XYZ file of C-alpha atoms in Angstrom:
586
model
C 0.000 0.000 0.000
C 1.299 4.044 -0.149
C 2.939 5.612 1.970
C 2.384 9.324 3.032
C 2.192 11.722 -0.122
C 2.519 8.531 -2.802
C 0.150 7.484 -5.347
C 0.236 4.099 -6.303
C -0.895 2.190 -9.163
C -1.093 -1.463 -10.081
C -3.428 -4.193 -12.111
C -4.748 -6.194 -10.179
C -6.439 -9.644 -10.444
C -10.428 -10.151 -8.755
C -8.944 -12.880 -6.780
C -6.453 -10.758 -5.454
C -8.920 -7.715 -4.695
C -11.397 -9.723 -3.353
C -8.666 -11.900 -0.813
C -6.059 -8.995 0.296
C -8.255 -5.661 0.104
C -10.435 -4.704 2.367
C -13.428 -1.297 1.499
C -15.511 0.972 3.062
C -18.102 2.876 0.943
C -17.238 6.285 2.853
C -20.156 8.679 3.739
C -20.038 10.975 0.726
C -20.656 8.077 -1.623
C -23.679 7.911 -3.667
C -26.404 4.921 -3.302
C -25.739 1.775 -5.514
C -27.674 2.788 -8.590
C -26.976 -0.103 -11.170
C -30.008 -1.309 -12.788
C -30.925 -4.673 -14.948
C -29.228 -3.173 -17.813
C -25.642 -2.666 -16.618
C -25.912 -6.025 -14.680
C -26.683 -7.857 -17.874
C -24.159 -5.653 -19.599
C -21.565 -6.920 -17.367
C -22.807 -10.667 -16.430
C -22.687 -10.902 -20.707
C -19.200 -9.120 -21.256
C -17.365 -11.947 -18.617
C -19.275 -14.635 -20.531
C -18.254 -13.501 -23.775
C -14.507 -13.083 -22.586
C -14.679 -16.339 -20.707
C -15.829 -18.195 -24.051
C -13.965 -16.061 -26.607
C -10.287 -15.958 -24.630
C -10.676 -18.006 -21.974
C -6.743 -17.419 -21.170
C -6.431 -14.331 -21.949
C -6.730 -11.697 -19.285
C -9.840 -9.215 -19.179
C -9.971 -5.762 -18.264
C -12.446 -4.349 -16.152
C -11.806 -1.082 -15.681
C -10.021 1.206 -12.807
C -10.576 2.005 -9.061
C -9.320 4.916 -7.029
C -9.078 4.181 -3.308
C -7.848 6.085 -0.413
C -5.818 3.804 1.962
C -6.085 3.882 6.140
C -3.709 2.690 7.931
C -4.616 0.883 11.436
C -4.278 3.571 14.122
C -5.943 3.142 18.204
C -9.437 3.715 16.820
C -9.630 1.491 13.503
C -9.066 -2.007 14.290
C -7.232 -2.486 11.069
C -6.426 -1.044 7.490
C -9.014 -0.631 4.600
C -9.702 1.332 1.793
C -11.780 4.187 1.623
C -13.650 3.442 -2.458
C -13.534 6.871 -4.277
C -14.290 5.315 -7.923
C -15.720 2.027 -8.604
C -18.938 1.138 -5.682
C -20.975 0.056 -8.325
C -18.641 -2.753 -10.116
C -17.471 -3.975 -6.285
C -20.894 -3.915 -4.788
C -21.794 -6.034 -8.328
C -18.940 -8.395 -8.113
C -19.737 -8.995 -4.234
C -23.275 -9.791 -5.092
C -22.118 -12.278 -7.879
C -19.983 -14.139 -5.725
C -22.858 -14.395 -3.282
C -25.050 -15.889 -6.171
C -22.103 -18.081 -7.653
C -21.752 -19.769 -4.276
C -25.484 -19.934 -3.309
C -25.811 -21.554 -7.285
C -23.072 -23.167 -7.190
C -23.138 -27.229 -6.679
C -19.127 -27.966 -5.821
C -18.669 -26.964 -2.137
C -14.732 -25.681 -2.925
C -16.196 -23.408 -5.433
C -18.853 -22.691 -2.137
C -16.038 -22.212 0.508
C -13.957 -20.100 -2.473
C -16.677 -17.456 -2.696
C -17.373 -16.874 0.678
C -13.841 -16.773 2.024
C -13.738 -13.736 -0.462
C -17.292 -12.096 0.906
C -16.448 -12.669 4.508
C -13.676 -13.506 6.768
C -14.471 -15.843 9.763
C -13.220 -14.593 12.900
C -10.755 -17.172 14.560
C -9.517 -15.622 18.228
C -7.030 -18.055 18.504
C -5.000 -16.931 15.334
C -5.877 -13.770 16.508
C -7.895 -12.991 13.112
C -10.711 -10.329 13.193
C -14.576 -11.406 11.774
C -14.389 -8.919 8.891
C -16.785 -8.441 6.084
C -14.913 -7.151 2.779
C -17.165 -4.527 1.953
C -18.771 -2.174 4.628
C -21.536 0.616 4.188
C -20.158 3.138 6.049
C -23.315 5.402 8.360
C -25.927 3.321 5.757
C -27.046 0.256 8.428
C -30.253 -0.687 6.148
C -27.654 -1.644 3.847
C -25.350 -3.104 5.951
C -28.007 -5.322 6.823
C -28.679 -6.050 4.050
C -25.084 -7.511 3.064
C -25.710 -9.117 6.426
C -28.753 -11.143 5.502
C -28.976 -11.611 1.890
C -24.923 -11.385 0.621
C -22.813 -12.528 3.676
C -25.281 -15.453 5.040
C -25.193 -18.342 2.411
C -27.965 -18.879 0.929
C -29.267 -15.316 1.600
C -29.843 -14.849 -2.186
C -31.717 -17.998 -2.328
C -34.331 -15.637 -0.576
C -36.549 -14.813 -3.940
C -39.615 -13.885 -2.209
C -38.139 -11.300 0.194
C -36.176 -9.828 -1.879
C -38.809 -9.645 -4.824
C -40.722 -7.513 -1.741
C -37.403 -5.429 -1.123
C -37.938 -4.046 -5.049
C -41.306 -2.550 -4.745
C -41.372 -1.778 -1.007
C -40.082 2.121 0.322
C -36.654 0.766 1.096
C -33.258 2.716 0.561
C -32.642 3.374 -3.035
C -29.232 0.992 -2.344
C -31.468 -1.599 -1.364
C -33.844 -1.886 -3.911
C -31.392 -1.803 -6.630
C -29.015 -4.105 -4.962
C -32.376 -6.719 -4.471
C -32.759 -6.468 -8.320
C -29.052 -7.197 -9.433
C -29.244 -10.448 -7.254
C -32.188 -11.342 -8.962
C -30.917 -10.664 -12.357
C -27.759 -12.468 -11.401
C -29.382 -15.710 -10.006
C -31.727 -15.579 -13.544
C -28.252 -15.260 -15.484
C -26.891 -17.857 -14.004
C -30.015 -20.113 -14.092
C -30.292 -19.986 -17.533
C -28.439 -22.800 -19.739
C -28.590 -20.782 -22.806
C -25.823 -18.627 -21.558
C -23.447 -21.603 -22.178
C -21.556 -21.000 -18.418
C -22.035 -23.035 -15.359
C -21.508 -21.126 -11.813
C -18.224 -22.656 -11.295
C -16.507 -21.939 -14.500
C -17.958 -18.003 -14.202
C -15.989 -18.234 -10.943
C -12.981 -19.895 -12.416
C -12.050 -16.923 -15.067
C -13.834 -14.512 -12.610
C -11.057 -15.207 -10.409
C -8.618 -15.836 -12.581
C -8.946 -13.639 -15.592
C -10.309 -10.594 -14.836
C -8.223 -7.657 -13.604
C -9.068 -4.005 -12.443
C -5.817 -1.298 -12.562
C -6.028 0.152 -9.141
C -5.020 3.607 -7.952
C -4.172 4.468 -4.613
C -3.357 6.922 -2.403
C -3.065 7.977 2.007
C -3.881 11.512 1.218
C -8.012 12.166 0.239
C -7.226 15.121 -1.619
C -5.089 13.541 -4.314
C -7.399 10.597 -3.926
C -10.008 13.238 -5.224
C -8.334 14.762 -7.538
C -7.289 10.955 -9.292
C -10.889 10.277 -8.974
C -11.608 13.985 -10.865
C -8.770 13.158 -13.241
C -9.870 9.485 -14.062
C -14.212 10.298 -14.455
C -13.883 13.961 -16.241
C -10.923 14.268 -18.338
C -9.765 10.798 -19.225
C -6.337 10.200 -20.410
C -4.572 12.385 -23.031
C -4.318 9.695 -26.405
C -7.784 8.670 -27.125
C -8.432 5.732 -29.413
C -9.487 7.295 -32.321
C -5.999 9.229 -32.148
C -4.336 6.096 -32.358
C -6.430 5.206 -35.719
C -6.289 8.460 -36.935
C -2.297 8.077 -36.760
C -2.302 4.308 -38.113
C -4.087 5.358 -40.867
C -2.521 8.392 -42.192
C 0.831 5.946 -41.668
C -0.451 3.939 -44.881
C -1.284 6.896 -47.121
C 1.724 7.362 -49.807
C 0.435 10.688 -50.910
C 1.429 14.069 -48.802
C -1.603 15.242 -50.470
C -3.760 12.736 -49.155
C -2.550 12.640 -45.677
C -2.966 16.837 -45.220
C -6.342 16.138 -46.702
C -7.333 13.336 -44.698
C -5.773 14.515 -41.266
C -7.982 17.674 -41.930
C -10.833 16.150 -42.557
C -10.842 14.111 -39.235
C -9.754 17.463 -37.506
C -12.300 19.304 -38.078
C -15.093 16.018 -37.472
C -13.238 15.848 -34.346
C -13.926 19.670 -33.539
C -17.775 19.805 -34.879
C -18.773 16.697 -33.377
C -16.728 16.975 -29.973
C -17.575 13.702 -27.650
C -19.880 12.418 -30.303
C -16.978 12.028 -32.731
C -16.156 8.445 -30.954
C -19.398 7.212 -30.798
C -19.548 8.190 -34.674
C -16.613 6.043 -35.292
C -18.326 2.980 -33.103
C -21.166 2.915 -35.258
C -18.842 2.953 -38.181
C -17.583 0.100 -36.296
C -20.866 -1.620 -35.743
C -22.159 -1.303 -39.640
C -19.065 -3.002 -40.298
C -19.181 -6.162 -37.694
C -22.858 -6.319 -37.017
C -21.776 -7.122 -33.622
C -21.859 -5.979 -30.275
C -18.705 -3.939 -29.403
C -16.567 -6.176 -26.540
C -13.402 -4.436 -27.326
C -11.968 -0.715 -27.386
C -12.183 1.141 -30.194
C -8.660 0.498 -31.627
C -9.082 -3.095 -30.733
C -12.507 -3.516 -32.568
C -11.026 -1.818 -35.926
C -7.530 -4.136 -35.365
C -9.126 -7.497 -34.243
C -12.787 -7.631 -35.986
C -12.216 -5.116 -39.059
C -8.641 -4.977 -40.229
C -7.221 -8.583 -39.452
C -10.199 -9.921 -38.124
C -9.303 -13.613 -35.864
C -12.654 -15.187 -36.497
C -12.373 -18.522 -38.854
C -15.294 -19.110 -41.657
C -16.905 -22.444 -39.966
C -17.666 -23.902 -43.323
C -13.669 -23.538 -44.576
C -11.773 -23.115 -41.379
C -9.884 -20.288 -42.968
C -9.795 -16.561 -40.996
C -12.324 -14.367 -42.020
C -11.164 -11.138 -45.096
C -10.621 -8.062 -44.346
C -13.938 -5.825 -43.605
C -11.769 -2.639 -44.886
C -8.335 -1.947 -45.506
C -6.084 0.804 -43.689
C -5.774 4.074 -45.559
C -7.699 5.581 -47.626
C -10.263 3.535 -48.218
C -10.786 3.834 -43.962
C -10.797 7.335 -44.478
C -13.055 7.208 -47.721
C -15.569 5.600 -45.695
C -15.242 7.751 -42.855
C -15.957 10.968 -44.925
C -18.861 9.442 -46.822
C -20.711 8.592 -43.292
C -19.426 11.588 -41.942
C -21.688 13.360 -44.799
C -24.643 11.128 -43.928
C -24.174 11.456 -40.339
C -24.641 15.398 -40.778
C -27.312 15.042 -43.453
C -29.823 13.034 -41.440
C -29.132 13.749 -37.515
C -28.758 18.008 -38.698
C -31.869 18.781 -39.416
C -32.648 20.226 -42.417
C -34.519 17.235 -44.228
C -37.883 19.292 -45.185
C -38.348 18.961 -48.573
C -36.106 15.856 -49.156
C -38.749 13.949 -46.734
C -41.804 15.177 -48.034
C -42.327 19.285 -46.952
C -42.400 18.072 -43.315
C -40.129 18.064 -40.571
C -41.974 14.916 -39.460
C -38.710 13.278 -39.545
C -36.306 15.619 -38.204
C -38.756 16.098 -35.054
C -38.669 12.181 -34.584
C -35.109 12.482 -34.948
C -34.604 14.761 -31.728
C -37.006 12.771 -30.116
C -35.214 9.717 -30.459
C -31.574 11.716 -29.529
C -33.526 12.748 -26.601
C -35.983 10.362 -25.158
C -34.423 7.061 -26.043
C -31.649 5.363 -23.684
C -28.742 5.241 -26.479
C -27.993 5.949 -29.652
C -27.482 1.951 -31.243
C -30.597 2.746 -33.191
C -28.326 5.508 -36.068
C -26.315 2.799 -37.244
C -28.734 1.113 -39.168
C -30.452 4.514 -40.016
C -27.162 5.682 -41.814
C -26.399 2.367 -43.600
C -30.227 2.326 -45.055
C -29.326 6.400 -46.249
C -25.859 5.050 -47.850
C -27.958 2.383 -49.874
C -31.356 4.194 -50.575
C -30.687 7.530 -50.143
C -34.471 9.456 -48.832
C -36.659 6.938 -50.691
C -38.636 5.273 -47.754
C -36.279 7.547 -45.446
C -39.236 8.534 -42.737
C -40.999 4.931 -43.081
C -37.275 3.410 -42.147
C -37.210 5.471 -39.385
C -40.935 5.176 -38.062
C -40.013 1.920 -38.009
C -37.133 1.905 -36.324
C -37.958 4.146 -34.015
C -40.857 1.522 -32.936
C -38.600 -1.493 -32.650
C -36.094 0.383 -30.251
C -38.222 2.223 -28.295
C -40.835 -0.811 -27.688
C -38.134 -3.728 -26.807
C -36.635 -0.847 -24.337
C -39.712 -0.299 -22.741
C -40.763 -4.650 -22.862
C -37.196 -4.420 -21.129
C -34.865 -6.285 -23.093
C -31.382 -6.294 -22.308
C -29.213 -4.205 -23.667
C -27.696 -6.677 -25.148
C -30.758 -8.047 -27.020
C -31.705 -4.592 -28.176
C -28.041 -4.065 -29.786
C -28.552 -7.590 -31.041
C -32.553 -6.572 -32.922
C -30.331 -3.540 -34.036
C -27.795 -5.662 -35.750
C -30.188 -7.890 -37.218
C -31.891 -4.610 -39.258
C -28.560 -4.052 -40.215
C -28.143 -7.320 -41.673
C -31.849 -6.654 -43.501
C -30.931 -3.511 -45.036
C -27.314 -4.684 -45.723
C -28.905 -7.853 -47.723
C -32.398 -6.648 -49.281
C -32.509 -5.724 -52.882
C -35.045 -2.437 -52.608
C -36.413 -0.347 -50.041
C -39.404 -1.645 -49.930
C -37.762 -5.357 -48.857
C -36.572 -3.896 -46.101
C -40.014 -2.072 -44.741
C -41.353 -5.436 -45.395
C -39.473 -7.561 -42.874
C -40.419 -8.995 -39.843
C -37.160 -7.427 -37.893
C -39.427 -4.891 -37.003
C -41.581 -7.083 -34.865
C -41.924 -6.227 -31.247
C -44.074 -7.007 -28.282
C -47.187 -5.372 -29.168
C -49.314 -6.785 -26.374
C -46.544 -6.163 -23.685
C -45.899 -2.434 -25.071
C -49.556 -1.521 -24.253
C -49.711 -2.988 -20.819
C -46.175 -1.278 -19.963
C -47.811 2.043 -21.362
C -51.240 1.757 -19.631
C -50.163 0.835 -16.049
C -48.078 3.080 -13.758
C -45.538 5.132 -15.802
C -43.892 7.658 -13.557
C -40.544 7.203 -12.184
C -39.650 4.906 -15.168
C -36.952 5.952 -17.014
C -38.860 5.630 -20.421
C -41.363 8.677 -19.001
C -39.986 11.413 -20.393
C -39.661 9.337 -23.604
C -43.061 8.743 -23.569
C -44.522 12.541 -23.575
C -42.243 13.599 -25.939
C -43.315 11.079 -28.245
C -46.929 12.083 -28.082
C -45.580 15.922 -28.556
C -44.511 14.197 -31.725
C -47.866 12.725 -32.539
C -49.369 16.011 -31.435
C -47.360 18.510 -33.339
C -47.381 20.386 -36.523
C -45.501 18.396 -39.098
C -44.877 21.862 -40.955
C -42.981 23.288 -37.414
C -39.991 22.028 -36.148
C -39.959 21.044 -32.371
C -38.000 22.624 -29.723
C -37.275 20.364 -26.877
C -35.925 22.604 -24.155
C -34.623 19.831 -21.549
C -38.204 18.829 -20.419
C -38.749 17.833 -17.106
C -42.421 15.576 -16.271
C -45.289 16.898 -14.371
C -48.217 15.766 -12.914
C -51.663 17.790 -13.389
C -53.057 15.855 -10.084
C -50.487 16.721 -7.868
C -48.973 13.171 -5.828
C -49.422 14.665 -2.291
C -52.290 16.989 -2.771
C -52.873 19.585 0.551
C -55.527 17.717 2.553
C -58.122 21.020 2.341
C -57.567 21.194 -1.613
C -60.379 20.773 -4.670
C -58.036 17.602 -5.619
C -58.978 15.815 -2.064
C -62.748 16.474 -3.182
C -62.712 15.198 -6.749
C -60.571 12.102 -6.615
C -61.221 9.537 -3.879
C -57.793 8.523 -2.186
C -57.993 5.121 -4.091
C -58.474 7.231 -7.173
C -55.370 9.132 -6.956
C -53.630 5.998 -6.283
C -54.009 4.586 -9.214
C -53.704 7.069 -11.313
C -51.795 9.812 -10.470
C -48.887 8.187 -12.185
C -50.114 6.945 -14.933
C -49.626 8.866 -18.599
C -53.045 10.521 -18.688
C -52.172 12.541 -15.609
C -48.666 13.116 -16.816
C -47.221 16.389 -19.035
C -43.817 18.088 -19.925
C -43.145 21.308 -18.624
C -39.805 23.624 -20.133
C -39.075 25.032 -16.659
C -37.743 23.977 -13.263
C -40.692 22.310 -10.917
C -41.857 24.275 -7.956
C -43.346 21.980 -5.939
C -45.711 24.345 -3.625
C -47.131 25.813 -6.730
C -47.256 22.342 -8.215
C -49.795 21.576 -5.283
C -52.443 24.330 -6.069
C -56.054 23.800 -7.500
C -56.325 23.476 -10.856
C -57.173 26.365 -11.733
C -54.438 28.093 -9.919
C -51.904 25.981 -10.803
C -52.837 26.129 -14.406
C -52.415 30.128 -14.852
C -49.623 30.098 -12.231
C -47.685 27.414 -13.022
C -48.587 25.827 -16.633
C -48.744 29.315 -17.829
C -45.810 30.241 -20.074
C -43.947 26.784 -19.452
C -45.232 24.855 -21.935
C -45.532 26.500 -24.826
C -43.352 24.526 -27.177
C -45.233 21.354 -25.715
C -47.755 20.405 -28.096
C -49.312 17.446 -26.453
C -49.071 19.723 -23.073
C -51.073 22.591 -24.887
C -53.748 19.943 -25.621
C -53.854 18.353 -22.417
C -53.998 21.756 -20.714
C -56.904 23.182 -22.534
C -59.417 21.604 -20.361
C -61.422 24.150 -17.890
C -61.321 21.356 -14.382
C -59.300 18.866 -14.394
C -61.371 15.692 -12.340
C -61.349 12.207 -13.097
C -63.869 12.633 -16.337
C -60.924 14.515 -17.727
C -57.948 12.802 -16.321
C -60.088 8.954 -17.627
C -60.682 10.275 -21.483
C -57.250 11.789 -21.729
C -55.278 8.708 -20.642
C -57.700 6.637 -23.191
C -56.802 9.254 -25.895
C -52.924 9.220 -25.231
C -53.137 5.023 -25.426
C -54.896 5.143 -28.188
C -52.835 7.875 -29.999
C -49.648 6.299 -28.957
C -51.156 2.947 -30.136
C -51.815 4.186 -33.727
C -48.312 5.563 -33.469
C -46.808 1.714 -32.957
C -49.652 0.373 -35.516
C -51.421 -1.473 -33.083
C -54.763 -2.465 -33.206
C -57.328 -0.766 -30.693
C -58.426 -4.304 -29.156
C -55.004 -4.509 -27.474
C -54.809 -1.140 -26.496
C -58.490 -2.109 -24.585
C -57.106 -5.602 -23.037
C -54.180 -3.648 -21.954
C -56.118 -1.722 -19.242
């Protein structure tokens, strides 16, 4: 460990971490906040490494740490955790489930030697747990009951009551990830048994770890590590490998320029640009970095054709014919996500508005790549169909709550459509665009707020509800309820909805709208009437679907009924669904 006034920095394997470290999630620290989708996201990256190079070693990211040293009033060392909660608190949780799932009682004793130590006063060895909520005892007890105790996540039922009860945000979320785990590793479709997840777990996967006695350069590592990131990025690295196989001065000025200034106009988005180069080109979730995806899966790819045995060709060649490509979807990128697509789409901005909904509402942006590979073969013929379309797909397996992965997955498989079909129309005509209908509506027509797919939701009906001739202006929204959630006990709102009323649908769509300003929540509380001229008024102006909503004189449960059945069945014709499911939905 440091000493006084030295930083430190080391990789380090999870066996290591997880047998000679010991942490403390200090005060300051946020809840745990990881949801299903970064749990799958990281339960499916070790499978894929532990499948694809099982003896290779896998990188899992950094951790900054500031170390304690025993003194009179700590019993012994540990590790304050600046950066990384959310990946330890994960990993602890997976060994839990690994040895609760597991069937070979050394894999059993591994697991839990590495969650807890047993105290053994004649060795003079403490009871020590390896990771402790500092002030946050809920939690703690948690850990206690349902991580430290084996078989604690064998506990379904309780926890499936920890999710939905009022518990500590930590707890709920931490409840769901053991779920999600113990499904994961339930399932034989993901090709892993318990004990061989533990085996590269262990053995394979490595964090780099940066340490330090002193909490001010602990902060400033963690400032250093989260906002600026390290000086060569990766797309400097393949900017420079490229220009290295240009013969031509004249093409390398040109083509250094030309990256330049994408680098300068698109900022942070410039990467992600170059990823979903990357994904036209593999049709494959991304496992590696940047440089590694363009070296290992596009440039020398390592794959083998099953049918021949023989490694897979090239998917492009260094050069010029990487930069070609790079300024022809560079061209496309700023023709469709610019705006500016009026007359080429029909004399409406129908599809630039979706556009910035979808850059807006939606949790990622894996739905452009097959939007600019269906531009670079059809140009605008079917342009706003393709996207309709898309737009659907996405949006609806989000909301059914696929994985991540499985959404990247229905993404890759339009690519393949478009990439293969011989018109436009082939492509509109496929079943890729499928999605749970039936599961959409009842997600939609049930109890919305709070979800992160809300805010999603109104801006798509400010879509539906908008002027196709106007372009929108989304002004970072924020959601509001008309019928207030704690309404003041001598209000109108106490008089026109019963208290069972208002609890089942307060937060539900039809009582939902976007406003364009900061919430005040004492004005927010007022009678209708009030609270329309005083706080509606002015604040949601570029709202369309707010303007409509907001026309009404009272606002009682008449009102609040027929405008939740007219969002449904607007948002409904939006997804082509037939009205009988919207009705069997609610």
């Amino acid at each position: 460990m440091p000493n006084k006034n030295e930083i430190k920095s080391e990789k380090i394997l999870v066996k290591d971490v997880f047998s000679t470290m010991w942490f403390r999630i200090p005060e300051y620290q946020r809840p745990y906040i990881w949801g299903k989708d970064e749990v799958n996201e990281l339960l499916d990256d070790l499978t894929f490494a532990s499948k694809d190079k099982p003896d290779s070693e896998y990188f899992l990211g950094s951790f900054v740490f500031q170390f304690k040293q025993a003194h009179s009033e700590q019993e012994f060392n540990e590790n304050d955790l600046l950066d990384g909660q959310q990946r330890m608190t994960t990993l602890l949780m997976l060994l839990a489930c690994i040895r609760d799932a597991a069937t070979n009682q050394l894999a059993k004793n591994s697991c839990q030697s590495r969650i807890y130590q047993q105290g053994d006063p004649f060795s003079r060895i403490p009871e020590r747990n390896r990771l402790i909520f500092a002030i946050r005892e809920d939690v703690q007890e948690f850990v206690e009951i349902y991580v430290k105790t084996p078989g604690g996540t064998n506990k379904t039922e309780e926890l499936e009551k920890l999710t939905k009860s009022q518990a500590d945000t930590s707890i709920q979320n931490m409840a769901r990830a053991i779920l999600e785990i113990r499904q994961f590793l339930g399932n034989p479709e993901n090709g892993i048994t318990p004990e061989e997840l533990l085996t590269f777990l262990l053995n394979n996967v490595l964090f780099i770890y940066v340490a330090t006695q002193d909490l001010e350069d602990a902060f400033r590592l963690f400032t250093i590590l989260n906002d600026r990131g390290v000086p060569l990025r990766n797309s400097d690295i393949l900017k420079s490998l490229n220009l290295g196989e240009l013969d031509k001065d004249s093409d390398k000025i040109k083509y250094a320029k030309l990256w330049e200034e994408a680098e300068s106009s698109l900022g942070d988005d410039f990467d992600r640009f170059l990823n979903h180069l990357r994904t036209i080109l593999v049709k494959d979730k991304a496992r590696l970095s940047l440089l590694q995806e363009f070296e290992d899966k596009i440039y020398y790819p390592k794959e083998r054709e099953k049918a021949t045995g023989q490694k897979k060709p090239a998917l492009l060649k260094k050069g010029k014919e990487t930069f070609q490509l790079v300024e022809r979807y560079l061209k496309h990128y700023n023709d469709l996500l610019g705006g500016g697509n009026y007359e080429e789409t029909g004399n409406s901005f129908k599809f630039d508005n979706l556009v910035k909904v979808m850059l807006t509402g939606l949790p990622s942006s894996d739905w452009v790549p097959p939007l600019l590979l269906y531009y670079d073969r059809f140009g605008y013929l079917g342009l706003l169909d393709f996207l309709i379309e898309l737009d659907r797909k996405f949006s609806a397996d989000w909301m059914t709550q696929l994985t991540p992965t499985e959404r990247i997955e229905n993404m890759n498989q339009v690519i393949r459509v478009v990439e293969g079909a011989e018109s436009a129309k082939a492509v509109l005509a496929n079943a890729c665009f499928q999605f749970d209908a039936a599961g959409l509506m009842r997600t939609v027509s049930g109890t919305v707020y709070g979800r992160k797919y809300t805010r999603y939701l109104l801006l798509k009906l400010d879509f539906i509800y908008s002027d196709p001739g106007q372009l929108m202006s989304i002004q970072t929204p924020s959601v509001e309820h008309i019928l207030p959630q704690t309404p003041k006990e001598d209000s109108q709102w106490v008089i026109d909805f019963t208290e069972q009323q208002r609890d089942e649908w307060t937060d539900k769509l039809g009582n939902l709208v976007l406003i364009t300003r900061a919430k005040n929540s004492s004005q927010g509380r007022l009678n209708y009437k009030h609270k329309k001229a005083k706080y509606f008024n002015g604040s949601i102006t570029t709202c369309p679907n707010s303007l409509r909503v907001l026309q009404n004189s009272q606002w009682t449960m008449a009102e609040l009924v027929d405008n939740h059945k007219k969002v449904l069945g607007a948002l409904a014709t939006n997804y082509g669904i037939q009205i009988t499911q919207v009705e069997s939905a609610q």
